[in-house]
């Protein structure tokens, strides 16, 4: 199995891998301060190498988080999920104690239903449960590499149709529209739209191929019926999130995590119903996938 343990030398940061498949925690960085170009280059290279990077013990304001995200590109204002007043690019992901988690639960790649899906998401932890609430990540480059030669040939040139409709019209989603709850949605035409993306994409920086389908937003294959698409999509979704393709990030207060949505799926665990959790998400706009 190809693993991500071979990585470039980092001169300004300390990189500690999280698993044999992907993910790393980075030491030697204070994200509340402007980053020198060399240090940012090391952080960016670590992101593209490991797919997921985490930072501990970061005391950040909302503006600090925004400033860090802006180093990677322009920031998204989500068309459905309402941002914070005064900071529309920040989504406050609050799960009150005594309620189940209902946002980001289930394997997915953020906003694959966009014509230009998000480059990456950056999440900062303010309040975390004493146990539970971890986030799982899965390496989609490894998922592609571990397919048979025959299936890789089948998938090359295949196009998948992505849609937000099912995810954002589920019973738990409908409760969030124009609500005064911890997370609120707004109506958007994007919910009814269908967009096309290659099933196999190349990372725009590294050129490495990755599988790009997910159970939450991938609807069917272009030119195939839903019935024809279902068996292959179910296989690919299960394969893509195999345990040996995963890492786990345990949230702590003042932790920040960034992941590359183009080559990583993630899933929030719903195992802390008795506890409160508050995270803040900023998302960097992406480009067309090829």
PDB file of C-alpha atoms in Angstrom:
ATOM      1  CA  UNK A   1       0.000   0.000   0.000  1.00  0.00           C
ATOM      2  CA  UNK A   2       1.221   3.478  -0.862  1.00  0.00           C
ATOM      3  CA  UNK A   3       1.495   5.547   2.298  1.00  0.00           C
ATOM      4  CA  UNK A   4       2.135   9.219   2.927  1.00  0.00           C
ATOM      5  CA  UNK A   5       5.091   8.743   5.241  1.00  0.00           C
ATOM      6  CA  UNK A   6       7.605   9.881   2.607  1.00  0.00           C
ATOM      7  CA  UNK A   7       7.426  13.651   2.750  1.00  0.00           C
ATOM      8  CA  UNK A   8       9.575  16.676   2.006  1.00  0.00           C
ATOM      9  CA  UNK A   9      11.849  18.230   4.562  1.00  0.00           C
ATOM     10  CA  UNK A  10      10.222  21.036   6.550  1.00  0.00           C
ATOM     11  CA  UNK A  11      12.637  23.678   7.816  1.00  0.00           C
ATOM     12  CA  UNK A  12      10.285  25.958   9.793  1.00  0.00           C
ATOM     13  CA  UNK A  13       7.775  23.540  11.365  1.00  0.00           C
ATOM     14  CA  UNK A  14       7.707  20.177  13.149  1.00  0.00           C
ATOM     15  CA  UNK A  15       5.403  17.636  11.470  1.00  0.00           C
ATOM     16  CA  UNK A  16       4.040  14.610  13.355  1.00  0.00           C
ATOM     17  CA  UNK A  17       1.986  12.156  11.229  1.00  0.00           C
ATOM     18  CA  UNK A  18      -1.382  11.072  12.614  1.00  0.00           C
ATOM     19  CA  UNK A  19      -1.618   7.721  10.822  1.00  0.00           C
ATOM     20  CA  UNK A  20       0.035   5.635   8.130  1.00  0.00           C
ATOM     21  CA  UNK A  21      -2.539   6.856   5.583  1.00  0.00           C
ATOM     22  CA  UNK A  22      -2.869  10.632   6.023  1.00  0.00           C
ATOM     23  CA  UNK A  23      -2.943  13.503   8.464  1.00  0.00           C
ATOM     24  CA  UNK A  24      -0.352  15.308  10.578  1.00  0.00           C
ATOM     25  CA  UNK A  25      -0.125  17.639  13.541  1.00  0.00           C
ATOM     26  CA  UNK A  26       2.144  20.644  13.167  1.00  0.00           C
ATOM     27  CA  UNK A  27       4.205  22.214  15.953  1.00  0.00           C
ATOM     28  CA  UNK A  28       6.194  25.412  16.064  1.00  0.00           C
ATOM     29  CA  UNK A  29       3.497  27.740  14.699  1.00  0.00           C
ATOM     30  CA  UNK A  30       1.545  30.592  16.283  1.00  0.00           C
ATOM     31  CA  UNK A  31      -1.365  31.262  13.932  1.00  0.00           C
ATOM     32  CA  UNK A  32      -2.330  34.429  15.813  1.00  0.00           C
ATOM     33  CA  UNK A  33       0.743  36.079  14.279  1.00  0.00           C
ATOM     34  CA  UNK A  34       1.431  36.817  10.600  1.00  0.00           C
ATOM     35  CA  UNK A  35       3.275  33.922   8.980  1.00  0.00           C
ATOM     36  CA  UNK A  36       6.602  34.396   7.248  1.00  0.00           C
ATOM     37  CA  UNK A  37       6.509  33.262   3.618  1.00  0.00           C
ATOM     38  CA  UNK A  38       8.834  30.324   4.276  1.00  0.00           C
ATOM     39  CA  UNK A  39       6.695  29.068   7.141  1.00  0.00           C
ATOM     40  CA  UNK A  40       3.496  29.394   5.132  1.00  0.00           C
ATOM     41  CA  UNK A  41       5.124  27.491   2.266  1.00  0.00           C
ATOM     42  CA  UNK A  42       6.001  24.650   4.666  1.00  0.00           C
ATOM     43  CA  UNK A  43       2.423  24.598   6.005  1.00  0.00           C
ATOM     44  CA  UNK A  44       0.977  24.543   2.503  1.00  0.00           C
ATOM     45  CA  UNK A  45       3.325  21.730   1.467  1.00  0.00           C
ATOM     46  CA  UNK A  46       2.319  19.784   4.564  1.00  0.00           C
ATOM     47  CA  UNK A  47      -1.355  20.196   3.636  1.00  0.00           C
ATOM     48  CA  UNK A  48      -0.783  18.909   0.105  1.00  0.00           C
ATOM     49  CA  UNK A  49       1.382  16.049   1.412  1.00  0.00           C
ATOM     50  CA  UNK A  50      -0.793  14.833   4.290  1.00  0.00           C
ATOM     51  CA  UNK A  51      -4.257  16.051   3.248  1.00  0.00           C
ATOM     52  CA  UNK A  52      -5.140  17.040   6.842  1.00  0.00           C
ATOM     53  CA  UNK A  53      -3.084  19.244   9.175  1.00  0.00           C
ATOM     54  CA  UNK A  54      -3.826  20.082  12.803  1.00  0.00           C
ATOM     55  CA  UNK A  55      -2.493  22.720  15.184  1.00  0.00           C
ATOM     56  CA  UNK A  56      -2.838  22.619  18.983  1.00  0.00           C
ATOM     57  CA  UNK A  57      -2.922  25.390  21.591  1.00  0.00           C
ATOM     58  CA  UNK A  58      -3.850  28.214  19.232  1.00  0.00           C
ATOM     59  CA  UNK A  59      -5.563  31.221  20.844  1.00  0.00           C
ATOM     60  CA  UNK A  60      -7.282  32.801  17.860  1.00  0.00           C
ATOM     61  CA  UNK A  61      -9.765  35.577  17.236  1.00  0.00           C
ATOM     62  CA  UNK A  62     -12.217  35.275  14.374  1.00  0.00           C
ATOM     63  CA  UNK A  63     -10.022  37.663  12.409  1.00  0.00           C
ATOM     64  CA  UNK A  64      -6.945  35.511  13.075  1.00  0.00           C
ATOM     65  CA  UNK A  65      -8.733  32.525  11.589  1.00  0.00           C
ATOM     66  CA  UNK A  66      -9.863  34.559   8.585  1.00  0.00           C
ATOM     67  CA  UNK A  67      -6.366  35.953   8.027  1.00  0.00           C
ATOM     68  CA  UNK A  68      -4.844  32.455   8.035  1.00  0.00           C
ATOM     69  CA  UNK A  69      -7.476  31.211   5.589  1.00  0.00           C
ATOM     70  CA  UNK A  70      -6.877  34.156   3.253  1.00  0.00           C
ATOM     71  CA  UNK A  71      -3.297  32.980   2.711  1.00  0.00           C
ATOM     72  CA  UNK A  72      -4.776  30.071   0.732  1.00  0.00           C
ATOM     73  CA  UNK A  73      -7.248  32.074  -1.368  1.00  0.00           C
ATOM     74  CA  UNK A  74     -10.580  33.867  -1.310  1.00  0.00           C
ATOM     75  CA  UNK A  75     -13.196  32.832   1.233  1.00  0.00           C
ATOM     76  CA  UNK A  76     -16.626  31.364   0.713  1.00  0.00           C
ATOM     77  CA  UNK A  77     -19.912  32.732   1.979  1.00  0.00           C
ATOM     78  CA  UNK A  78     -22.017  29.586   1.985  1.00  0.00           C
ATOM     79  CA  UNK A  79     -25.168  29.846  -0.156  1.00  0.00           C
ATOM     80  CA  UNK A  80     -27.238  27.693   2.234  1.00  0.00           C
ATOM     81  CA  UNK A  81     -25.704  27.676   5.722  1.00  0.00           C
ATOM     82  CA  UNK A  82     -25.911  31.102   7.349  1.00  0.00           C
ATOM     83  CA  UNK A  83     -22.660  32.649   8.509  1.00  0.00           C
ATOM     84  CA  UNK A  84     -22.094  34.737  11.617  1.00  0.00           C
ATOM     85  CA  UNK A  85     -23.369  38.278  11.828  1.00  0.00           C
ATOM     86  CA  UNK A  86     -20.402  40.507  11.090  1.00  0.00           C
ATOM     87  CA  UNK A  87     -18.410  37.552   9.771  1.00  0.00           C
ATOM     88  CA  UNK A  88     -20.528  35.946   7.010  1.00  0.00           C
ATOM     89  CA  UNK A  89     -17.591  33.751   5.929  1.00  0.00           C
ATOM     90  CA  UNK A  90     -17.531  32.010   9.331  1.00  0.00           C
ATOM     91  CA  UNK A  91     -20.027  29.254  10.112  1.00  0.00           C
ATOM     92  CA  UNK A  92     -20.542  28.755  13.845  1.00  0.00           C
ATOM     93  CA  UNK A  93     -21.095  25.014  14.249  1.00  0.00           C
ATOM     94  CA  UNK A  94     -22.754  24.727  17.652  1.00  0.00           C
ATOM     95  CA  UNK A  95     -24.134  21.440  18.959  1.00  0.00           C
ATOM     96  CA  UNK A  96     -25.969  22.033  22.283  1.00  0.00           C
ATOM     97  CA  UNK A  97     -25.794  19.510  25.089  1.00  0.00           C
ATOM     98  CA  UNK A  98     -28.641  16.999  25.028  1.00  0.00           C
ATOM     99  CA  UNK A  99     -29.102  17.049  21.243  1.00  0.00           C
ATOM    100  CA  UNK A 100     -27.570  14.763  18.610  1.00  0.00           C
ATOM    101  CA  UNK A 101     -25.066  16.081  16.105  1.00  0.00           C
ATOM    102  CA  UNK A 102     -26.785  16.795  12.784  1.00  0.00           C
ATOM    103  CA  UNK A 103     -24.300  18.847  10.757  1.00  0.00           C
ATOM    104  CA  UNK A 104     -21.477  17.197   8.846  1.00  0.00           C
ATOM    105  CA  UNK A 105     -22.420  13.734  10.093  1.00  0.00           C
ATOM    106  CA  UNK A 106     -21.701  11.106   7.458  1.00  0.00           C
ATOM    107  CA  UNK A 107     -18.851  10.816   4.979  1.00  0.00           C
ATOM    108  CA  UNK A 108     -18.572  13.636   2.445  1.00  0.00           C
ATOM    109  CA  UNK A 109     -16.377  16.197   0.743  1.00  0.00           C
ATOM    110  CA  UNK A 110     -17.518  19.723   1.543  1.00  0.00           C
ATOM    111  CA  UNK A 111     -19.502  21.384  -1.218  1.00  0.00           C
ATOM    112  CA  UNK A 112     -18.860  18.895  -4.012  1.00  0.00           C
ATOM    113  CA  UNK A 113     -22.194  20.209  -5.352  1.00  0.00           C
ATOM    114  CA  UNK A 114     -20.494  23.504  -6.270  1.00  0.00           C
ATOM    115  CA  UNK A 115     -19.369  24.042  -9.865  1.00  0.00           C
ATOM    116  CA  UNK A 116     -16.012  24.913  -8.300  1.00  0.00           C
ATOM    117  CA  UNK A 117     -15.831  22.833  -5.103  1.00  0.00           C
ATOM    118  CA  UNK A 118     -14.098  24.196  -2.028  1.00  0.00           C
ATOM    119  CA  UNK A 119     -10.306  24.000  -1.829  1.00  0.00           C
ATOM    120  CA  UNK A 120     -10.281  23.394   1.899  1.00  0.00           C
ATOM    121  CA  UNK A 121     -12.007  23.902   5.207  1.00  0.00           C
ATOM    122  CA  UNK A 122     -10.405  25.421   8.316  1.00  0.00           C
ATOM    123  CA  UNK A 123     -12.083  24.665  11.650  1.00  0.00           C
ATOM    124  CA  UNK A 124     -11.242  26.106  15.079  1.00  0.00           C
ATOM    125  CA  UNK A 125     -12.455  24.600  18.356  1.00  0.00           C
ATOM    126  CA  UNK A 126     -13.830  26.823  21.113  1.00  0.00           C
ATOM    127  CA  UNK A 127     -15.793  24.315  23.233  1.00  0.00           C
ATOM    128  CA  UNK A 128     -15.290  20.558  23.061  1.00  0.00           C
ATOM    129  CA  UNK A 129     -16.772  17.572  24.927  1.00  0.00           C
ATOM    130  CA  UNK A 130     -14.631  15.719  27.490  1.00  0.00           C
ATOM    131  CA  UNK A 131     -15.075  12.553  25.417  1.00  0.00           C
ATOM    132  CA  UNK A 132     -16.311  11.893  21.887  1.00  0.00           C
ATOM    133  CA  UNK A 133     -16.869  14.243  18.985  1.00  0.00           C
ATOM    134  CA  UNK A 134     -13.796  13.235  17.006  1.00  0.00           C
ATOM    135  CA  UNK A 135     -13.629  13.774  13.242  1.00  0.00           C
ATOM    136  CA  UNK A 136     -12.546  11.037  10.837  1.00  0.00           C
ATOM    137  CA  UNK A 137     -10.731  11.712   7.573  1.00  0.00           C
ATOM    138  CA  UNK A 138     -10.122   9.412   4.600  1.00  0.00           C
ATOM    139  CA  UNK A 139      -7.439   9.668   1.910  1.00  0.00           C
ATOM    140  CA  UNK A 140      -8.984   9.665  -1.562  1.00  0.00           C
ATOM    141  CA  UNK A 141      -5.635   9.465  -3.348  1.00  0.00           C
ATOM    142  CA  UNK A 142      -4.991   6.218  -1.528  1.00  0.00           C
ATOM    143  CA  UNK A 143      -8.555   5.105  -2.312  1.00  0.00           C
ATOM    144  CA  UNK A 144      -7.827   5.567  -6.025  1.00  0.00           C
ATOM    145  CA  UNK A 145      -4.431   3.865  -5.836  1.00  0.00           C
ATOM    146  CA  UNK A 146      -5.905   0.796  -4.155  1.00  0.00           C
ATOM    147  CA  UNK A 147      -8.492   0.130  -6.863  1.00  0.00           C
ATOM    148  CA  UNK A 148      -7.760  -2.601  -9.382  1.00  0.00           C
ATOM    149  CA  UNK A 149      -6.249  -1.675 -12.739  1.00  0.00           C
ATOM    150  CA  UNK A 150      -9.489  -2.715 -14.409  1.00  0.00           C
ATOM    151  CA  UNK A 151     -11.716  -0.516 -12.274  1.00  0.00           C
ATOM    152  CA  UNK A 152      -9.362   2.454 -12.584  1.00  0.00           C
ATOM    153  CA  UNK A 153      -9.629   2.126 -16.376  1.00  0.00           C
ATOM    154  CA  UNK A 154     -13.431   1.976 -16.085  1.00  0.00           C
ATOM    155  CA  UNK A 155     -13.530   5.134 -13.981  1.00  0.00           C
ATOM    156  CA  UNK A 156     -11.181   7.186 -16.164  1.00  0.00           C
ATOM    157  CA  UNK A 157     -13.331   9.583 -18.172  1.00  0.00           C
ATOM    158  CA  UNK A 158     -16.456   8.780 -16.160  1.00  0.00           C
ATOM    159  CA  UNK A 159     -18.387  11.818 -14.911  1.00  0.00           C
ATOM    160  CA  UNK A 160     -20.513  11.958 -11.763  1.00  0.00           C
ATOM    161  CA  UNK A 161     -23.481  14.227 -11.056  1.00  0.00           C
ATOM    162  CA  UNK A 162     -23.432  15.944  -7.656  1.00  0.00           C
ATOM    163  CA  UNK A 163     -26.362  17.594  -5.892  1.00  0.00           C
ATOM    164  CA  UNK A 164     -27.161  19.157  -2.519  1.00  0.00           C
ATOM    165  CA  UNK A 165     -30.848  18.283  -2.760  1.00  0.00           C
ATOM    166  CA  UNK A 166     -31.034  15.116  -0.672  1.00  0.00           C
ATOM    167  CA  UNK A 167     -28.679  16.351   2.054  1.00  0.00           C
ATOM    168  CA  UNK A 168     -30.369  19.729   2.421  1.00  0.00           C
ATOM    169  CA  UNK A 169     -33.985  18.501   2.263  1.00  0.00           C
ATOM    170  CA  UNK A 170     -33.696  15.717   4.850  1.00  0.00           C
ATOM    171  CA  UNK A 171     -35.934  16.007   7.940  1.00  0.00           C
ATOM    172  CA  UNK A 172     -33.080  17.275  10.130  1.00  0.00           C
ATOM    173  CA  UNK A 173     -32.064  19.778   7.441  1.00  0.00           C
ATOM    174  CA  UNK A 174     -35.591  21.143   6.960  1.00  0.00           C
ATOM    175  CA  UNK A 175     -35.718  22.034  10.661  1.00  0.00           C
ATOM    176  CA  UNK A 176     -32.799  24.430  10.178  1.00  0.00           C
ATOM    177  CA  UNK A 177     -34.293  26.707   7.522  1.00  0.00           C
ATOM    178  CA  UNK A 178     -34.745  30.252   8.850  1.00  0.00           C
ATOM    179  CA  UNK A 179     -34.620  28.902  12.384  1.00  0.00           C
ATOM    180  CA  UNK A 180     -33.226  30.522  15.500  1.00  0.00           C
ATOM    181  CA  UNK A 181     -31.385  27.308  16.387  1.00  0.00           C
ATOM    182  CA  UNK A 182     -27.626  26.870  16.717  1.00  0.00           C
ATOM    183  CA  UNK A 183     -27.246  26.397  12.935  1.00  0.00           C
ATOM    184  CA  UNK A 184     -29.588  28.069  10.462  1.00  0.00           C
ATOM    185  CA  UNK A 185     -30.109  27.535   6.716  1.00  0.00           C
ATOM    186  CA  UNK A 186     -31.507  29.779   4.007  1.00  0.00           C
ATOM    187  CA  UNK A 187     -33.216  28.842   0.764  1.00  0.00           C
ATOM    188  CA  UNK A 188     -30.996  28.774  -2.303  1.00  0.00           C
ATOM    189  CA  UNK A 189     -31.432  27.826  -5.950  1.00  0.00           C
ATOM    190  CA  UNK A 190     -28.258  25.738  -5.688  1.00  0.00           C
ATOM    191  CA  UNK A 191     -30.214  23.050  -3.808  1.00  0.00           C
ATOM    192  CA  UNK A 192     -32.068  22.123  -7.001  1.00  0.00           C
ATOM    193  CA  UNK A 193     -29.045  22.188  -9.300  1.00  0.00           C
ATOM    194  CA  UNK A 194     -26.932  19.310 -10.571  1.00  0.00           C
ATOM    195  CA  UNK A 195     -23.233  19.727 -11.383  1.00  0.00           C
ATOM    196  CA  UNK A 196     -20.729  17.473 -13.125  1.00  0.00           C
ATOM    197  CA  UNK A 197     -17.290  16.432 -11.885  1.00  0.00           C
ATOM    198  CA  UNK A 198     -14.866  13.760 -13.053  1.00  0.00           C
ATOM    199  CA  UNK A 199     -14.947  10.591 -10.962  1.00  0.00           C
ATOM    200  CA  UNK A 200     -11.141  10.653 -10.996  1.00  0.00           C
ATOM    201  CA  UNK A 201      -9.499  14.045 -10.559  1.00  0.00           C
ATOM    202  CA  UNK A 202      -5.921  15.307 -10.574  1.00  0.00           C
ATOM    203  CA  UNK A 203      -4.763  17.503  -7.732  1.00  0.00           C
ATOM    204  CA  UNK A 204      -4.066  20.939  -9.254  1.00  0.00           C
ATOM    205  CA  UNK A 205      -0.767  21.280  -7.370  1.00  0.00           C
ATOM    206  CA  UNK A 206       0.665  17.768  -6.981  1.00  0.00           C
ATOM    207  CA  UNK A 207      -0.930  16.179 -10.054  1.00  0.00           C
ATOM    208  CA  UNK A 208      -1.779  13.058  -8.036  1.00  0.00           C
ATOM    209  CA  UNK A 209      -5.012  11.297  -8.959  1.00  0.00           C
ATOM    210  CA  UNK A 210      -7.836  10.916  -6.454  1.00  0.00           C
ATOM    211  CA  UNK A 211     -11.278   9.343  -6.327  1.00  0.00           C
ATOM    212  CA  UNK A 212     -13.954  12.054  -6.225  1.00  0.00           C
ATOM    213  CA  UNK A 213     -17.336  10.636  -5.234  1.00  0.00           C
ATOM    214  CA  UNK A 214     -19.068  10.748  -1.856  1.00  0.00           C
ATOM    215  CA  UNK A 215     -22.220   9.250  -0.399  1.00  0.00           C
ATOM    216  CA  UNK A 216     -23.712  12.572   0.699  1.00  0.00           C
ATOM    217  CA  UNK A 217     -23.646  14.549  -2.547  1.00  0.00           C
ATOM    218  CA  UNK A 218     -22.888  12.220  -5.497  1.00  0.00           C
ATOM    219  CA  UNK A 219     -26.208  11.469  -7.180  1.00  0.00           C
ATOM    220  CA  UNK A 220     -25.479   9.294 -10.220  1.00  0.00           C
ATOM    221  CA  UNK A 221     -23.124   8.888 -13.159  1.00  0.00           C
ATOM    222  CA  UNK A 222     -23.612  10.991 -16.280  1.00  0.00           C
ATOM    223  CA  UNK A 223     -25.341   8.911 -18.958  1.00  0.00           C
ATOM    224  CA  UNK A 224     -26.323   6.236 -16.422  1.00  0.00           C
ATOM    225  CA  UNK A 225     -29.654   5.801 -14.702  1.00  0.00           C
ATOM    226  CA  UNK A 226     -29.825   6.037 -10.913  1.00  0.00           C
ATOM    227  CA  UNK A 227     -30.528   2.288 -10.758  1.00  0.00           C
ATOM    228  CA  UNK A 228     -27.443   1.547 -12.853  1.00  0.00           C
ATOM    229  CA  UNK A 229     -25.327   3.980 -10.844  1.00  0.00           C
ATOM    230  CA  UNK A 230     -26.323   2.771  -7.380  1.00  0.00           C
ATOM    231  CA  UNK A 231     -24.244  -0.450  -7.101  1.00  0.00           C
ATOM    232  CA  UNK A 232     -20.998   1.168  -8.269  1.00  0.00           C
ATOM    233  CA  UNK A 233     -21.546   4.314  -6.175  1.00  0.00           C
ATOM    234  CA  UNK A 234     -22.213   2.196  -3.088  1.00  0.00           C
ATOM    235  CA  UNK A 235     -19.039   0.192  -3.698  1.00  0.00           C
ATOM    236  CA  UNK A 236     -16.927   3.291  -4.269  1.00  0.00           C
ATOM    237  CA  UNK A 237     -18.338   5.090  -1.226  1.00  0.00           C
ATOM    238  CA  UNK A 238     -17.590   2.103   0.995  1.00  0.00           C
ATOM    239  CA  UNK A 239     -14.152   1.571  -0.511  1.00  0.00           C
ATOM    240  CA  UNK A 240     -13.249   5.270  -0.244  1.00  0.00           C
ATOM    241  CA  UNK A 241     -13.730   5.317   3.518  1.00  0.00           C
ATOM    242  CA  UNK A 242     -11.969   2.077   4.445  1.00  0.00           C
ATOM    243  CA  UNK A 243     -10.457   2.109   7.919  1.00  0.00           C
ATOM    244  CA  UNK A 244      -6.930   1.719   6.531  1.00  0.00           C
ATOM    245  CA  UNK A 245      -7.390   4.931   4.525  1.00  0.00           C
ATOM    246  CA  UNK A 246      -8.330   6.922   7.636  1.00  0.00           C
ATOM    247  CA  UNK A 247      -6.960   9.082  10.407  1.00  0.00           C
ATOM    248  CA  UNK A 248      -8.799  10.411  13.441  1.00  0.00           C
ATOM    249  CA  UNK A 249      -8.494  13.894  14.908  1.00  0.00           C
ATOM    250  CA  UNK A 250      -9.380  14.319  18.572  1.00  0.00           C
ATOM    251  CA  UNK A 251     -10.603  17.829  19.199  1.00  0.00           C
ATOM    252  CA  UNK A 252      -9.192  19.882  22.061  1.00  0.00           C
ATOM    253  CA  UNK A 253     -10.002  23.433  23.022  1.00  0.00           C
ATOM    254  CA  UNK A 254      -8.034  25.880  20.844  1.00  0.00           C
ATOM    255  CA  UNK A 255      -7.209  23.273  18.199  1.00  0.00           C
ATOM    256  CA  UNK A 256      -7.384  24.184  14.516  1.00  0.00           C
ATOM    257  CA  UNK A 257      -7.637  21.712  11.640  1.00  0.00           C
ATOM    258  CA  UNK A 258      -7.437  22.267   7.896  1.00  0.00           C
ATOM    259  CA  UNK A 259      -8.118  19.668   5.236  1.00  0.00           C
ATOM    260  CA  UNK A 260      -7.887  19.533   1.447  1.00  0.00           C
ATOM    261  CA  UNK A 261     -11.447  18.847   0.276  1.00  0.00           C
ATOM    262  CA  UNK A 262     -10.259  17.745  -3.148  1.00  0.00           C
ATOM    263  CA  UNK A 263      -8.466  14.650  -1.878  1.00  0.00           C
ATOM    264  CA  UNK A 264      -9.986  14.039   1.567  1.00  0.00           C
ATOM    265  CA  UNK A 265     -13.418  12.988   2.783  1.00  0.00           C
ATOM    266  CA  UNK A 266     -14.429  13.534   6.392  1.00  0.00           C
ATOM    267  CA  UNK A 267     -17.163  12.525   8.818  1.00  0.00           C
ATOM    268  CA  UNK A 268     -18.153  14.041  12.166  1.00  0.00           C
ATOM    269  CA  UNK A 269     -18.939  11.457  14.829  1.00  0.00           C
ATOM    270  CA  UNK A 270     -22.272  11.680  16.647  1.00  0.00           C
ATOM    271  CA  UNK A 271     -21.175  10.185  19.965  1.00  0.00           C
ATOM    272  CA  UNK A 272     -21.353  13.064  22.458  1.00  0.00           C
ATOM    273  CA  UNK A 273     -25.065  13.769  22.832  1.00  0.00           C
ATOM    274  CA  UNK A 274     -24.732  14.836  26.490  1.00  0.00           C
ATOM    275  CA  UNK A 275     -22.152  17.499  25.779  1.00  0.00           C
ATOM    276  CA  UNK A 276     -21.896  20.901  24.149  1.00  0.00           C
ATOM    277  CA  UNK A 277     -19.496  21.601  21.274  1.00  0.00           C
ATOM    278  CA  UNK A 278     -18.740  24.807  19.374  1.00  0.00           C
ATOM    279  CA  UNK A 279     -16.493  24.949  16.325  1.00  0.00           C
ATOM    280  CA  UNK A 280     -15.954  27.724  13.776  1.00  0.00           C
ATOM    281  CA  UNK A 281     -15.503  26.893  10.082  1.00  0.00           C
ATOM    282  CA  UNK A 282     -13.994  29.027   7.343  1.00  0.00           C
ATOM    283  CA  UNK A 283     -13.824  27.622   3.818  1.00  0.00           C
ATOM    284  CA  UNK A 284     -11.442  28.556   0.996  1.00  0.00           C
ATOM    285  CA  UNK A 285     -12.898  28.789  -2.500  1.00  0.00           C
ATOM    286  CA  UNK A 286     -11.645  26.306  -5.037  1.00  0.00           C
ATOM    287  CA  UNK A 287     -11.400  25.933  -8.792  1.00  0.00           C
ATOM    288  CA  UNK A 288     -12.856  23.672 -11.476  1.00  0.00           C
ATOM    289  CA  UNK A 289     -11.809  20.048 -11.050  1.00  0.00           C
ATOM    290  CA  UNK A 290     -10.094  18.196 -13.886  1.00  0.00           C
TER     291      UNK A 290
END
